PDB file of C-alpha atoms in Angstrom:
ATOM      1  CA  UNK G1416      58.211  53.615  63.238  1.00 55.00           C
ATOM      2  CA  UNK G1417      59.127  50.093  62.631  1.00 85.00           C
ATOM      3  CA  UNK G1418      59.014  47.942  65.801  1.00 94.00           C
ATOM      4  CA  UNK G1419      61.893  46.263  67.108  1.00 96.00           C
ATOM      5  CA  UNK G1420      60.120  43.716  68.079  1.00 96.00           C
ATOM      6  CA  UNK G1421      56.534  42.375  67.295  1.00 96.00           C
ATOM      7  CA  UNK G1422      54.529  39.467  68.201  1.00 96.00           C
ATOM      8  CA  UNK G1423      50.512  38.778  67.500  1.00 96.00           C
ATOM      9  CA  UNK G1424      48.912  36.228  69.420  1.00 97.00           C
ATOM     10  CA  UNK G1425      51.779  33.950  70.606  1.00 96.00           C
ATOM     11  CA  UNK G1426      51.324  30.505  71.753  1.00 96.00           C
ATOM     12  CA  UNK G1427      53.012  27.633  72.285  1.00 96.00           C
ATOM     13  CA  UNK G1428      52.849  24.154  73.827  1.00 95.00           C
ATOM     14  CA  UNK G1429      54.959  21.498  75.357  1.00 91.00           C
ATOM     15  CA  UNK G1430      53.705  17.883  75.806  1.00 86.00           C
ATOM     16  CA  UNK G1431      50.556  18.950  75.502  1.00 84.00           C
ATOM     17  CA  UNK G1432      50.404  21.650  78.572  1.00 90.00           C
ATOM     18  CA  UNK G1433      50.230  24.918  77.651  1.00 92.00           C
ATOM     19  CA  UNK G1434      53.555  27.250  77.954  1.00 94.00           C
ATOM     20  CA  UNK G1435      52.289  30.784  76.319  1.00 96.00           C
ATOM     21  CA  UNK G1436      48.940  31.286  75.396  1.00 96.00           C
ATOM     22  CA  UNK G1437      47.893  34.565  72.763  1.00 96.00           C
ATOM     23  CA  UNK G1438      51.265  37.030  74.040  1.00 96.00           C
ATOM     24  CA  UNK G1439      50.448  40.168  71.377  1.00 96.00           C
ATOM     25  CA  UNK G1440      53.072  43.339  72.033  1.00 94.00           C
ATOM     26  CA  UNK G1441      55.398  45.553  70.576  1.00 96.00           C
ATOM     27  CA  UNK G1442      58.567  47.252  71.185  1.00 97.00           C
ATOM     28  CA  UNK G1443      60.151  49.754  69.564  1.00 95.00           C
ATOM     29  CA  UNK G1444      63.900  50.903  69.221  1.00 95.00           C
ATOM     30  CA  UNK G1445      64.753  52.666  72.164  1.00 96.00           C
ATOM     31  CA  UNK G1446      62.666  51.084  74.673  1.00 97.00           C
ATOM     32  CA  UNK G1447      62.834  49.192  77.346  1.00 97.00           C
ATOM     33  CA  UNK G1448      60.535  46.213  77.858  1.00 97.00           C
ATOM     34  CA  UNK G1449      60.166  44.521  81.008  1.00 96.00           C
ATOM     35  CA  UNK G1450      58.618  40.926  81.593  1.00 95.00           C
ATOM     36  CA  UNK G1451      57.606  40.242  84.973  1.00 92.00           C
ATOM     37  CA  UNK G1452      56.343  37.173  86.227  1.00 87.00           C
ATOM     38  CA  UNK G1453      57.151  33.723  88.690  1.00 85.00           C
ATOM     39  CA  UNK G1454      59.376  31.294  88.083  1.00 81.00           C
ATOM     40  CA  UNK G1455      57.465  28.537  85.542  1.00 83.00           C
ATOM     41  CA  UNK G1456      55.647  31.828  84.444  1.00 88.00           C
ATOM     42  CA  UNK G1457      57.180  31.348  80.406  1.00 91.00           C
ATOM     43  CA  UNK G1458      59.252  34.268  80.620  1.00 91.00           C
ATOM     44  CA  UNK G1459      62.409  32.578  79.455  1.00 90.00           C
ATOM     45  CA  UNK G1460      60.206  30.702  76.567  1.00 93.00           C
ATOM     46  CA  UNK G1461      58.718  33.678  75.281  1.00 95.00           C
ATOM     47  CA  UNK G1462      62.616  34.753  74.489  1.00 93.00           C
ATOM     48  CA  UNK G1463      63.551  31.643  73.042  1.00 93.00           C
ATOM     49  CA  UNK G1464      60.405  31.880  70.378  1.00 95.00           C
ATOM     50  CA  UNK G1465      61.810  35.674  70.162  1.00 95.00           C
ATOM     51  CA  UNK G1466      65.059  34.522  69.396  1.00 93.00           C
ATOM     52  CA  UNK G1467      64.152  31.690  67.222  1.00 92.00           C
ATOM     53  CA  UNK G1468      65.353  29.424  69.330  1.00 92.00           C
ATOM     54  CA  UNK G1469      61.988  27.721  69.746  1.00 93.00           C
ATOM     55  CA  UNK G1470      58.881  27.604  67.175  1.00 94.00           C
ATOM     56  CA  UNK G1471      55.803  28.696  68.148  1.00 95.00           C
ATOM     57  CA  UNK G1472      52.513  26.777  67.589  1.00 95.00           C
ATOM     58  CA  UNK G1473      50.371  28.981  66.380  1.00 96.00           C
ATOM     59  CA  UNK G1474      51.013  32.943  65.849  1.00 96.00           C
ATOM     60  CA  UNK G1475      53.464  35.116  64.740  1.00 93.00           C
ATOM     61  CA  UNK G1476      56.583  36.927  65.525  1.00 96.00           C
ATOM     62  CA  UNK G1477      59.466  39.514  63.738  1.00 95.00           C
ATOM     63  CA  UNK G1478      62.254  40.726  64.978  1.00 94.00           C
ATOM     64  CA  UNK G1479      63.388  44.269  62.777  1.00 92.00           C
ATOM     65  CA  UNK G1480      60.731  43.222  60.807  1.00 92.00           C
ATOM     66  CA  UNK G1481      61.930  39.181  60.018  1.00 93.00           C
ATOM     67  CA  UNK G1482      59.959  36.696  61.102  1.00 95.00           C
ATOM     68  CA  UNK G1483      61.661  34.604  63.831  1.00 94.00           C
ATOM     69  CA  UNK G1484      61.337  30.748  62.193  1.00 93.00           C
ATOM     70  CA  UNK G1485      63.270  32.677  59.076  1.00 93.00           C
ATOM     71  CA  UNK G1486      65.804  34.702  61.338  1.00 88.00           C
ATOM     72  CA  UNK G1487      69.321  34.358  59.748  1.00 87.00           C
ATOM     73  CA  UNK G1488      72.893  35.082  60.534  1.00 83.00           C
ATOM     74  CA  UNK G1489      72.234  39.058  59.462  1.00 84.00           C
ATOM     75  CA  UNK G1490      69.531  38.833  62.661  1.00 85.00           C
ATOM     76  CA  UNK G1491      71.507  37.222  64.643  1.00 86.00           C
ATOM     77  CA  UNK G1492      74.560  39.523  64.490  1.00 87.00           C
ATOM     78  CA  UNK G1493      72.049  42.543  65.790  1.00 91.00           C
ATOM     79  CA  UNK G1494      70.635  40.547  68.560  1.00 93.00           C
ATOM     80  CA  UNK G1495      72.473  40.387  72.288  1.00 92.00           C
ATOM     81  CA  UNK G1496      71.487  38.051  74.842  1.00 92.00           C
ATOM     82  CA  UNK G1497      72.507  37.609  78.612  1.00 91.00           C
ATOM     83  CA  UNK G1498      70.668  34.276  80.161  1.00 82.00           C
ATOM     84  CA  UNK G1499      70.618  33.166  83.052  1.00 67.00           C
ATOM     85  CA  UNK G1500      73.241  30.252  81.784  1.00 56.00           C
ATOM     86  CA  UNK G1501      76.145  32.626  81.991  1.00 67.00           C
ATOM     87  CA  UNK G1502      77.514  30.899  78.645  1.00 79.00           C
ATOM     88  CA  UNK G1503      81.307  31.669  79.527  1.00 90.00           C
ATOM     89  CA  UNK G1504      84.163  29.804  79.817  1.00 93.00           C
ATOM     90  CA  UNK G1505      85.174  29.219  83.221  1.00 93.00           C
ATOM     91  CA  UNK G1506      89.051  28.208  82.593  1.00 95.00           C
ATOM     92  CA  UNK G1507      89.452  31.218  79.479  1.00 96.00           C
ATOM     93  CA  UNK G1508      90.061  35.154  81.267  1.00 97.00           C
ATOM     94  CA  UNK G1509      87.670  37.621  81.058  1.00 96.00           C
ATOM     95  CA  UNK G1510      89.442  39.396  78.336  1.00 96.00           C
ATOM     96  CA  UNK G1511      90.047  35.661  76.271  1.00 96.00           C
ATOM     97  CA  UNK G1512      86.074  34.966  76.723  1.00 95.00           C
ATOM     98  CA  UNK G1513      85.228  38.516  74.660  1.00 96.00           C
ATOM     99  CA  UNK G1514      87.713  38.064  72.383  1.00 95.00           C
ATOM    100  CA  UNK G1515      85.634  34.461  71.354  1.00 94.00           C
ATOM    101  CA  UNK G1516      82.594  36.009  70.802  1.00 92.00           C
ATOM    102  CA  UNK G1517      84.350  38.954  69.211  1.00 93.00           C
ATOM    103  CA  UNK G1518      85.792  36.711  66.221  1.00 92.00           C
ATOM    104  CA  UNK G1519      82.259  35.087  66.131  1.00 89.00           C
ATOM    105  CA  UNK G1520      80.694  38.712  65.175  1.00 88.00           C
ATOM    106  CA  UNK G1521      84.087  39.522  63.099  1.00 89.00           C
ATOM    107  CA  UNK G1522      84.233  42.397  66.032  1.00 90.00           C
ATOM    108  CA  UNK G1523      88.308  44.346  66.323  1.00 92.00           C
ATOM    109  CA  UNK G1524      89.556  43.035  69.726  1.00 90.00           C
ATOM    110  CA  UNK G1525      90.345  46.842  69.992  1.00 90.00           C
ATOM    111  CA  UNK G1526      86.653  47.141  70.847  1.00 91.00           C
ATOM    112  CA  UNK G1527      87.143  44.533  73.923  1.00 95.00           C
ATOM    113  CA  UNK G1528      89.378  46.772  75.900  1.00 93.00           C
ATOM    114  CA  UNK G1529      86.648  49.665  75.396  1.00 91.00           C
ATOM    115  CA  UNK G1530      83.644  46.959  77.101  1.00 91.00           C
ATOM    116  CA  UNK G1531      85.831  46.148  80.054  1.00 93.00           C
ATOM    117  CA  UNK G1532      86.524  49.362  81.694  1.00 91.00           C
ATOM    118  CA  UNK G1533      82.730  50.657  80.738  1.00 85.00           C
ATOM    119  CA  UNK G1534      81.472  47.413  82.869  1.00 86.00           C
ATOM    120  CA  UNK G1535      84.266  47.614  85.262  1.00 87.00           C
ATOM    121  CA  UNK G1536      86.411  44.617  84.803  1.00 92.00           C
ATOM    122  CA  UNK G1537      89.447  46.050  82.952  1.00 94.00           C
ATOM    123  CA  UNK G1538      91.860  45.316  85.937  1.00 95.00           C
ATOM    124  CA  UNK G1539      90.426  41.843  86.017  1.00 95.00           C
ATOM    125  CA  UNK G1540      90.509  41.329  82.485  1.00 95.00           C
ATOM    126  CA  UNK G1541      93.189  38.391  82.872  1.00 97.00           C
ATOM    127  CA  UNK G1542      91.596  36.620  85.879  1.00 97.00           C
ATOM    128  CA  UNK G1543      89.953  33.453  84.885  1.00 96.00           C
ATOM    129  CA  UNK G1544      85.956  33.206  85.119  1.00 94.00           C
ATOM    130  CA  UNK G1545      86.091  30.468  87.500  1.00 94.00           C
ATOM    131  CA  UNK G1546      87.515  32.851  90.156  1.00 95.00           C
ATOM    132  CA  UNK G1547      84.976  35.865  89.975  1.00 93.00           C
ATOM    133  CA  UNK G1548      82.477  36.758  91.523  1.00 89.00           C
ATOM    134  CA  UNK G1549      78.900  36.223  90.848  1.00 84.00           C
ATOM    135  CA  UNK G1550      78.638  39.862  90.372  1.00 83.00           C
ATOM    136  CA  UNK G1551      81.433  40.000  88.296  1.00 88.00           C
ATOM    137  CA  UNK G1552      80.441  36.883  86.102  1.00 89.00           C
ATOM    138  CA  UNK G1553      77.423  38.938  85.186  1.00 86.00           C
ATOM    139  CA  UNK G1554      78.601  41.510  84.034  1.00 88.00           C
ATOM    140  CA  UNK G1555      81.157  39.558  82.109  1.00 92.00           C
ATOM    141  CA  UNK G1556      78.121  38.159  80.112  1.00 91.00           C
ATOM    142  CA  UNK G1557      76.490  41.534  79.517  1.00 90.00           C
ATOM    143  CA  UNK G1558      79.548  42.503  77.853  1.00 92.00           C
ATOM    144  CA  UNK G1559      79.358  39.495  75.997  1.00 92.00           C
ATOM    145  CA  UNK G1560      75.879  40.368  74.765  1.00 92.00           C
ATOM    146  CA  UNK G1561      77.006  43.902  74.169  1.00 91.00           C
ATOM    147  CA  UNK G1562      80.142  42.983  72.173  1.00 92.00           C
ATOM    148  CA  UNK G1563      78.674  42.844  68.849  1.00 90.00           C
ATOM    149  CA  UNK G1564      76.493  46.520  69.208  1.00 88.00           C
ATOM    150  CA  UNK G1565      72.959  45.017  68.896  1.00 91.00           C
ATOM    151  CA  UNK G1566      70.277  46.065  68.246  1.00 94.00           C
ATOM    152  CA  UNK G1567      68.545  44.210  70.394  1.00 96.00           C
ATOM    153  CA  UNK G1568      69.456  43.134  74.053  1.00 96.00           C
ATOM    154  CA  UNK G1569      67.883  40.020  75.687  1.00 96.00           C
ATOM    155  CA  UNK G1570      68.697  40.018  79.292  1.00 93.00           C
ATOM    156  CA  UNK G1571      66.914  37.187  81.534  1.00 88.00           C
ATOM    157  CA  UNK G1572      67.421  38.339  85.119  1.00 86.00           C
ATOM    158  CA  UNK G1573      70.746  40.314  84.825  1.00 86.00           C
ATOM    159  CA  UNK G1574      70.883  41.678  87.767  1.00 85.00           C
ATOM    160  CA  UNK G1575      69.517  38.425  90.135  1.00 79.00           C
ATOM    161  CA  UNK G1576      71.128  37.721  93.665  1.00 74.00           C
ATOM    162  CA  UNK G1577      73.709  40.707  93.258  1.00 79.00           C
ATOM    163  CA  UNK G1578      74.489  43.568  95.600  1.00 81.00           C
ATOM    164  CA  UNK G1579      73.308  47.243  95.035  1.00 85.00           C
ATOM    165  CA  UNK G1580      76.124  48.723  93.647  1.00 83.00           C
ATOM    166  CA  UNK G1581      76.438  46.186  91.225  1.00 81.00           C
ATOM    167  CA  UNK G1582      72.780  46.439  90.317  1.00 84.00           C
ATOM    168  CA  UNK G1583      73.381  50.336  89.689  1.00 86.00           C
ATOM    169  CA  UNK G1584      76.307  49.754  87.429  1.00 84.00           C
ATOM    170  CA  UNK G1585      74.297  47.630  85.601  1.00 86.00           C
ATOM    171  CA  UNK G1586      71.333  49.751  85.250  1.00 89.00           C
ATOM    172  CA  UNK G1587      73.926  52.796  84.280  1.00 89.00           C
ATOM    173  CA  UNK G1588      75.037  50.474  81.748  1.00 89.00           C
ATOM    174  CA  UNK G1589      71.325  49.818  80.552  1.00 91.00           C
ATOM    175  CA  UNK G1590      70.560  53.257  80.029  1.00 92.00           C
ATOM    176  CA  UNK G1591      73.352  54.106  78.129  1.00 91.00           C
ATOM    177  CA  UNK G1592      72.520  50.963  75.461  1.00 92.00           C
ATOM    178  CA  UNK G1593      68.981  52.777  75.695  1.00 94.00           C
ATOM    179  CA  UNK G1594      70.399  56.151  74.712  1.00 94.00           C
ATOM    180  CA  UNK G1595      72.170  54.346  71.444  1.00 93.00           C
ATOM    181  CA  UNK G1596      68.927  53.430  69.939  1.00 94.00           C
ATOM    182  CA  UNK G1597      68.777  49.512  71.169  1.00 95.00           C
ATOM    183  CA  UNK G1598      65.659  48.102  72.675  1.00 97.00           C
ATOM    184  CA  UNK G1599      66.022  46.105  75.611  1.00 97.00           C
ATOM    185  CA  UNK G1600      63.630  42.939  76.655  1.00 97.00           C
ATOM    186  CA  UNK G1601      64.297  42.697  80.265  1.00 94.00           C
ATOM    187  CA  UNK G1602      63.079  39.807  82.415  1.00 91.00           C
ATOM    188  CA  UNK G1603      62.853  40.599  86.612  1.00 85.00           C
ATOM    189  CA  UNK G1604      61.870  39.924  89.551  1.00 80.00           C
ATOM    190  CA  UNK G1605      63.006  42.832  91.230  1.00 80.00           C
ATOM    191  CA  UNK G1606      60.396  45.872  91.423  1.00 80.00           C
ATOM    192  CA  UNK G1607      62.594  48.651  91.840  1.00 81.00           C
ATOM    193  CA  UNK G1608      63.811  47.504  88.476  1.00 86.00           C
ATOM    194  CA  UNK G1609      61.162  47.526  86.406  1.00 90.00           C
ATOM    195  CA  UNK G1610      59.422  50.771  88.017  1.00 88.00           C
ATOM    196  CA  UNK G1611      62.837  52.832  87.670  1.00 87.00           C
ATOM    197  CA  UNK G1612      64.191  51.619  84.317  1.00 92.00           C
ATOM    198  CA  UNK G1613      61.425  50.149  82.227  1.00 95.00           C
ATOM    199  CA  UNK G1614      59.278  52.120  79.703  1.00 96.00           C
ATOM    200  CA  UNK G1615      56.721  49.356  79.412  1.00 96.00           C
ATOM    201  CA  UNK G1616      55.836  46.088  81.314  1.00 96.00           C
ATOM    202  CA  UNK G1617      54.265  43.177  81.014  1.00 96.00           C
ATOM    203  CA  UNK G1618      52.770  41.120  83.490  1.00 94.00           C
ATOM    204  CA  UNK G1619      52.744  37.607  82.773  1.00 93.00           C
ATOM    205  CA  UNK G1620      51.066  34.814  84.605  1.00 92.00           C
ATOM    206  CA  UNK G1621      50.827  30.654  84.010  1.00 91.00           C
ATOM    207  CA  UNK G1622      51.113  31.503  80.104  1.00 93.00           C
ATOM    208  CA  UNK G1623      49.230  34.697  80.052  1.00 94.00           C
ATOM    209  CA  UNK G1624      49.927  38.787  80.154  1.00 96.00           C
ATOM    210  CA  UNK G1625      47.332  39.738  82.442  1.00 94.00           C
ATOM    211  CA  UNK G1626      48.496  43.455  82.295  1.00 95.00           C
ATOM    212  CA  UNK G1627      50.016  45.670  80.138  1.00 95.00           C
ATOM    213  CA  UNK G1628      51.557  48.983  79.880  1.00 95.00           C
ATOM    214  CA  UNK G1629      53.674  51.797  82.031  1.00 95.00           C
ATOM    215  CA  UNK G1630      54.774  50.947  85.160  1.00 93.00           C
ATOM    216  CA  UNK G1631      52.940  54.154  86.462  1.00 91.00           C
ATOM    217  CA  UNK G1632      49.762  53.886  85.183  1.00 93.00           C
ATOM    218  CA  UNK G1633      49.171  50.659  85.919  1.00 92.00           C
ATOM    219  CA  UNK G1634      49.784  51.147  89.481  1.00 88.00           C
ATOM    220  CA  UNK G1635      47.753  53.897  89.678  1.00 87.00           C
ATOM    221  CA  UNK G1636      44.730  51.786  87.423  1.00 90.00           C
ATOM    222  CA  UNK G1637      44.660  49.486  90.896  1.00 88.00           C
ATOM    223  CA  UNK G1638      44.793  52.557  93.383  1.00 85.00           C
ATOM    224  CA  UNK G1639      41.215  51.645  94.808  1.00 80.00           C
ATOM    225  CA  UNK G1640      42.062  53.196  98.369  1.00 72.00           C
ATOM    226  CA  UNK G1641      43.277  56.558  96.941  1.00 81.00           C
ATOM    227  CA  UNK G1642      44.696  57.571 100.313  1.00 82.00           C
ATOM    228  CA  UNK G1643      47.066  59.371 102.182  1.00 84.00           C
ATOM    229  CA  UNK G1644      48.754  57.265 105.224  1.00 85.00           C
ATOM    230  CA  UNK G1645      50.060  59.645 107.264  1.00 91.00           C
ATOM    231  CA  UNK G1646      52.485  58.924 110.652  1.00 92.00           C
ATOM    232  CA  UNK G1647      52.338  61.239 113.424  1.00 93.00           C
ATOM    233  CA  UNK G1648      55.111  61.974 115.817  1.00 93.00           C
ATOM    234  CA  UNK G1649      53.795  60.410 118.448  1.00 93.00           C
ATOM    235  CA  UNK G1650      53.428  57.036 116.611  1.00 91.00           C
ATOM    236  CA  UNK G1651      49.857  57.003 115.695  1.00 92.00           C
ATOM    237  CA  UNK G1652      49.182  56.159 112.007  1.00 89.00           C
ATOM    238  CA  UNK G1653      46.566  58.308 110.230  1.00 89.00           C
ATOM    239  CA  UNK G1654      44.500  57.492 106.826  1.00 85.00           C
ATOM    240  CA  UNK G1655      42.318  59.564 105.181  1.00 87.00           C
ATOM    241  CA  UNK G1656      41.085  59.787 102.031  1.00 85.00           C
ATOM    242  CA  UNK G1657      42.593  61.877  98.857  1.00 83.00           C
ATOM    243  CA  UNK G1658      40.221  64.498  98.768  1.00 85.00           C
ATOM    244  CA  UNK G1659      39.063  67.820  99.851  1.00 88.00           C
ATOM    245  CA  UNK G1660      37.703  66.688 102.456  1.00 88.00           C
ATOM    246  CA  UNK G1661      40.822  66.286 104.264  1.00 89.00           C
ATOM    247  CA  UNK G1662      42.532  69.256 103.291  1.00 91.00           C
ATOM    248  CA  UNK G1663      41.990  71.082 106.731  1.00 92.00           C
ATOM    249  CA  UNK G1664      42.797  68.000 108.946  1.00 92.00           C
ATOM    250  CA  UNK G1665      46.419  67.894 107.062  1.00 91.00           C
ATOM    251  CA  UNK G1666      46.543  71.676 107.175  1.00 92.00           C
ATOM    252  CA  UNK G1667      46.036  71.155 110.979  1.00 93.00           C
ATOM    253  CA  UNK G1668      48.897  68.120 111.430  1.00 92.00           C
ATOM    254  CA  UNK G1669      51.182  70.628 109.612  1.00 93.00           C
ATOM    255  CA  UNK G1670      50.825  73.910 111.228  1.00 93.00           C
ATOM    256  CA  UNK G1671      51.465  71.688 114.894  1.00 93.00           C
ATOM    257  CA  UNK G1672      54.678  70.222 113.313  1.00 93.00           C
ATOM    258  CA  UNK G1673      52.928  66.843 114.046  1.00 93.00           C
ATOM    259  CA  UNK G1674      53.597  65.078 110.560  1.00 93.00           C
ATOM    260  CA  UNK G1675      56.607  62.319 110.715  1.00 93.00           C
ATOM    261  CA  UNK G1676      56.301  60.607 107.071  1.00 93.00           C
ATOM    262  CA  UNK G1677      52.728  61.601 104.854  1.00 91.00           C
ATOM    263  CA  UNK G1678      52.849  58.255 102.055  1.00 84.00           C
ATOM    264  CA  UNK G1679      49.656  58.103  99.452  1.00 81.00           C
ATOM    265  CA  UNK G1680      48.265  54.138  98.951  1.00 79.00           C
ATOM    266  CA  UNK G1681      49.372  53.776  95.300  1.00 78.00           C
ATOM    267  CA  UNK G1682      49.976  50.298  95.054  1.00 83.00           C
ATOM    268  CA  UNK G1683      53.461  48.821  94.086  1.00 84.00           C
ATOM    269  CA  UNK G1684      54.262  46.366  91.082  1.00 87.00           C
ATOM    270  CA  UNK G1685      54.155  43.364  93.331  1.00 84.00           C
ATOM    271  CA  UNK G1686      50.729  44.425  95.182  1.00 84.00           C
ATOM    272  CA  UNK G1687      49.059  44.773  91.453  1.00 88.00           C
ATOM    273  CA  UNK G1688      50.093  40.813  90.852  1.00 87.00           C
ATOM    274  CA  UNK G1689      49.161  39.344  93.691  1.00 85.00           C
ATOM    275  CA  UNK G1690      45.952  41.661  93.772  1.00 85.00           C
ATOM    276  CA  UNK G1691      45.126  40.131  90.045  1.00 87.00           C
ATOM    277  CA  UNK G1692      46.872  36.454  90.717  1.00 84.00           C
ATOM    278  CA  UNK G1693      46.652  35.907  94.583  1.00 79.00           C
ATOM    279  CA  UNK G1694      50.128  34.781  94.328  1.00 71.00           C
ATOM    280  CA  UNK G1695      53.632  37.189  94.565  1.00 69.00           C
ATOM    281  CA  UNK G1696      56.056  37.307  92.068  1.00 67.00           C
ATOM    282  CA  UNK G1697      59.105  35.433  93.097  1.00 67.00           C
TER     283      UNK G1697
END
């Protein structure tokens, strides 16, 4: 299968500090990639070189199979991208902002009607951006970056600083583009995110991926305590290890009805990063 998305030993420079140093992965239609890293981390300059908005130094890149410093309009018309610069018009409606970008990608207005009740802003389809809400202004640019069916969705932090039920409207909406074939390149901080929705991750640190692959196993790579933690009803707090050993002693908390919550040590996302960086991801 041809990747959506390649890149082989990635780097690039500004003013002579290092931005991205030797980023090699692949993505393939269907997926969904997620980048996690700190702020200043390069996450939003590894999608401009992906875009072709930037040129790398040394390297290479394609995007369905193109090589990003040659990416024409054909490209561009499969790619969708949601930045953190909303890139709307705050005195045009919802409704007149799509129907912009919908002439730009020679996309029936029809179609624009179809977007706004899937991301929930049909009834405020004539409200002007400047009066939504930041919630509401996101997903107004994810239907932007949906509008022209591509093949490809950037999305830097789409669902930053909004409320949970916006965040799983969002993800619903993610899925579904997932189901259609697209790959996604998703940039978070949040954990849930990335554990729940991603296929692969990335870990990426001052320039660097320091770890690569399914959320899952590379949790369970770092599990060095392989325990159980388990709470009794009484309060105390219980840890033993993940063997045979202490088969009878949970047998024994169970047939007393002494067990509150039993939680194995896997680590999380966020322990893994500070674990390899000494340093948390936001």
């Amino acid at each position: 299968m041809e990747y959506a998305i390649t890149a082989q030993n990635l780097s690039i420079s500004f003013r002579e500090k290092q931005i991205l140093k030797d980023i090699t992965l692949n993505i393939q239609p269907g997926e969904i990639f997620g980048l996690l890293g700190p702020s200043g981390a390069g996450k939003t300059t590894l999608i401009k070189l992906l875009t072709g908005q930037l040129r790398q130094d040394s390297g290479f890149a394609r995007l369905l199979g193109t090589d990003t410093r040659k990416l024409c309009a054909r490209e561009h018309r499969q790619i969708g991208i949601m930045m953190d610069t909303l890139g709307l018009y705050e005195r045009l409606s919802a409704y007149d902002n799509l129907s912009f970008y919908a002439d730009i990608y020679h996309v029936p207005r029809r179609k624009i009607t179809d977007i706004l009740k899937d991301i929930g802003l049909y009834e405020a389809r004539n409200t002007a951006v400047s009066k939504l809400s930041k919630g509401m202004k996101n997903r107004l640019s994810l239907a932007r970056a949906l509008i022209n069916d591509a093949k490809i969705l950037f999305l830097d932090e789409p669902t930053s600083g909004l409320d949970p039920v916006t965040v799983k409207e969002i993800h619903a909406i993610l899925a579904k583009q997932q189901k259609q074939g697209s790959a996604l390149f998703l940039t978070t901080h949040n954990m849930f995110e990335a554990e729940s929705l991603c296929d692969h991750i990335a870990l990426l640190n001052e320039g660097h991926i320091i770890e690569y692959g399914k959320p899952s196993e590379i949790c369970q790579k770092y599990n060095h305590l392989n325990r159980f933690q388990i709470t009794l009803k009484n309060g105390e707090v219980v840890s033993l290890k993940n063997s045979r050993d202490s088969v009878s002693q949970i047998n024994a908390y169970l047939e007393q009805e002494q067990i509150e919550t039993i939680h194995s040590t896997e680590p999380t996302l966020e322990t893994v990063f500070v674990e390899l960086t000494g340093r948390g991801l936001n």
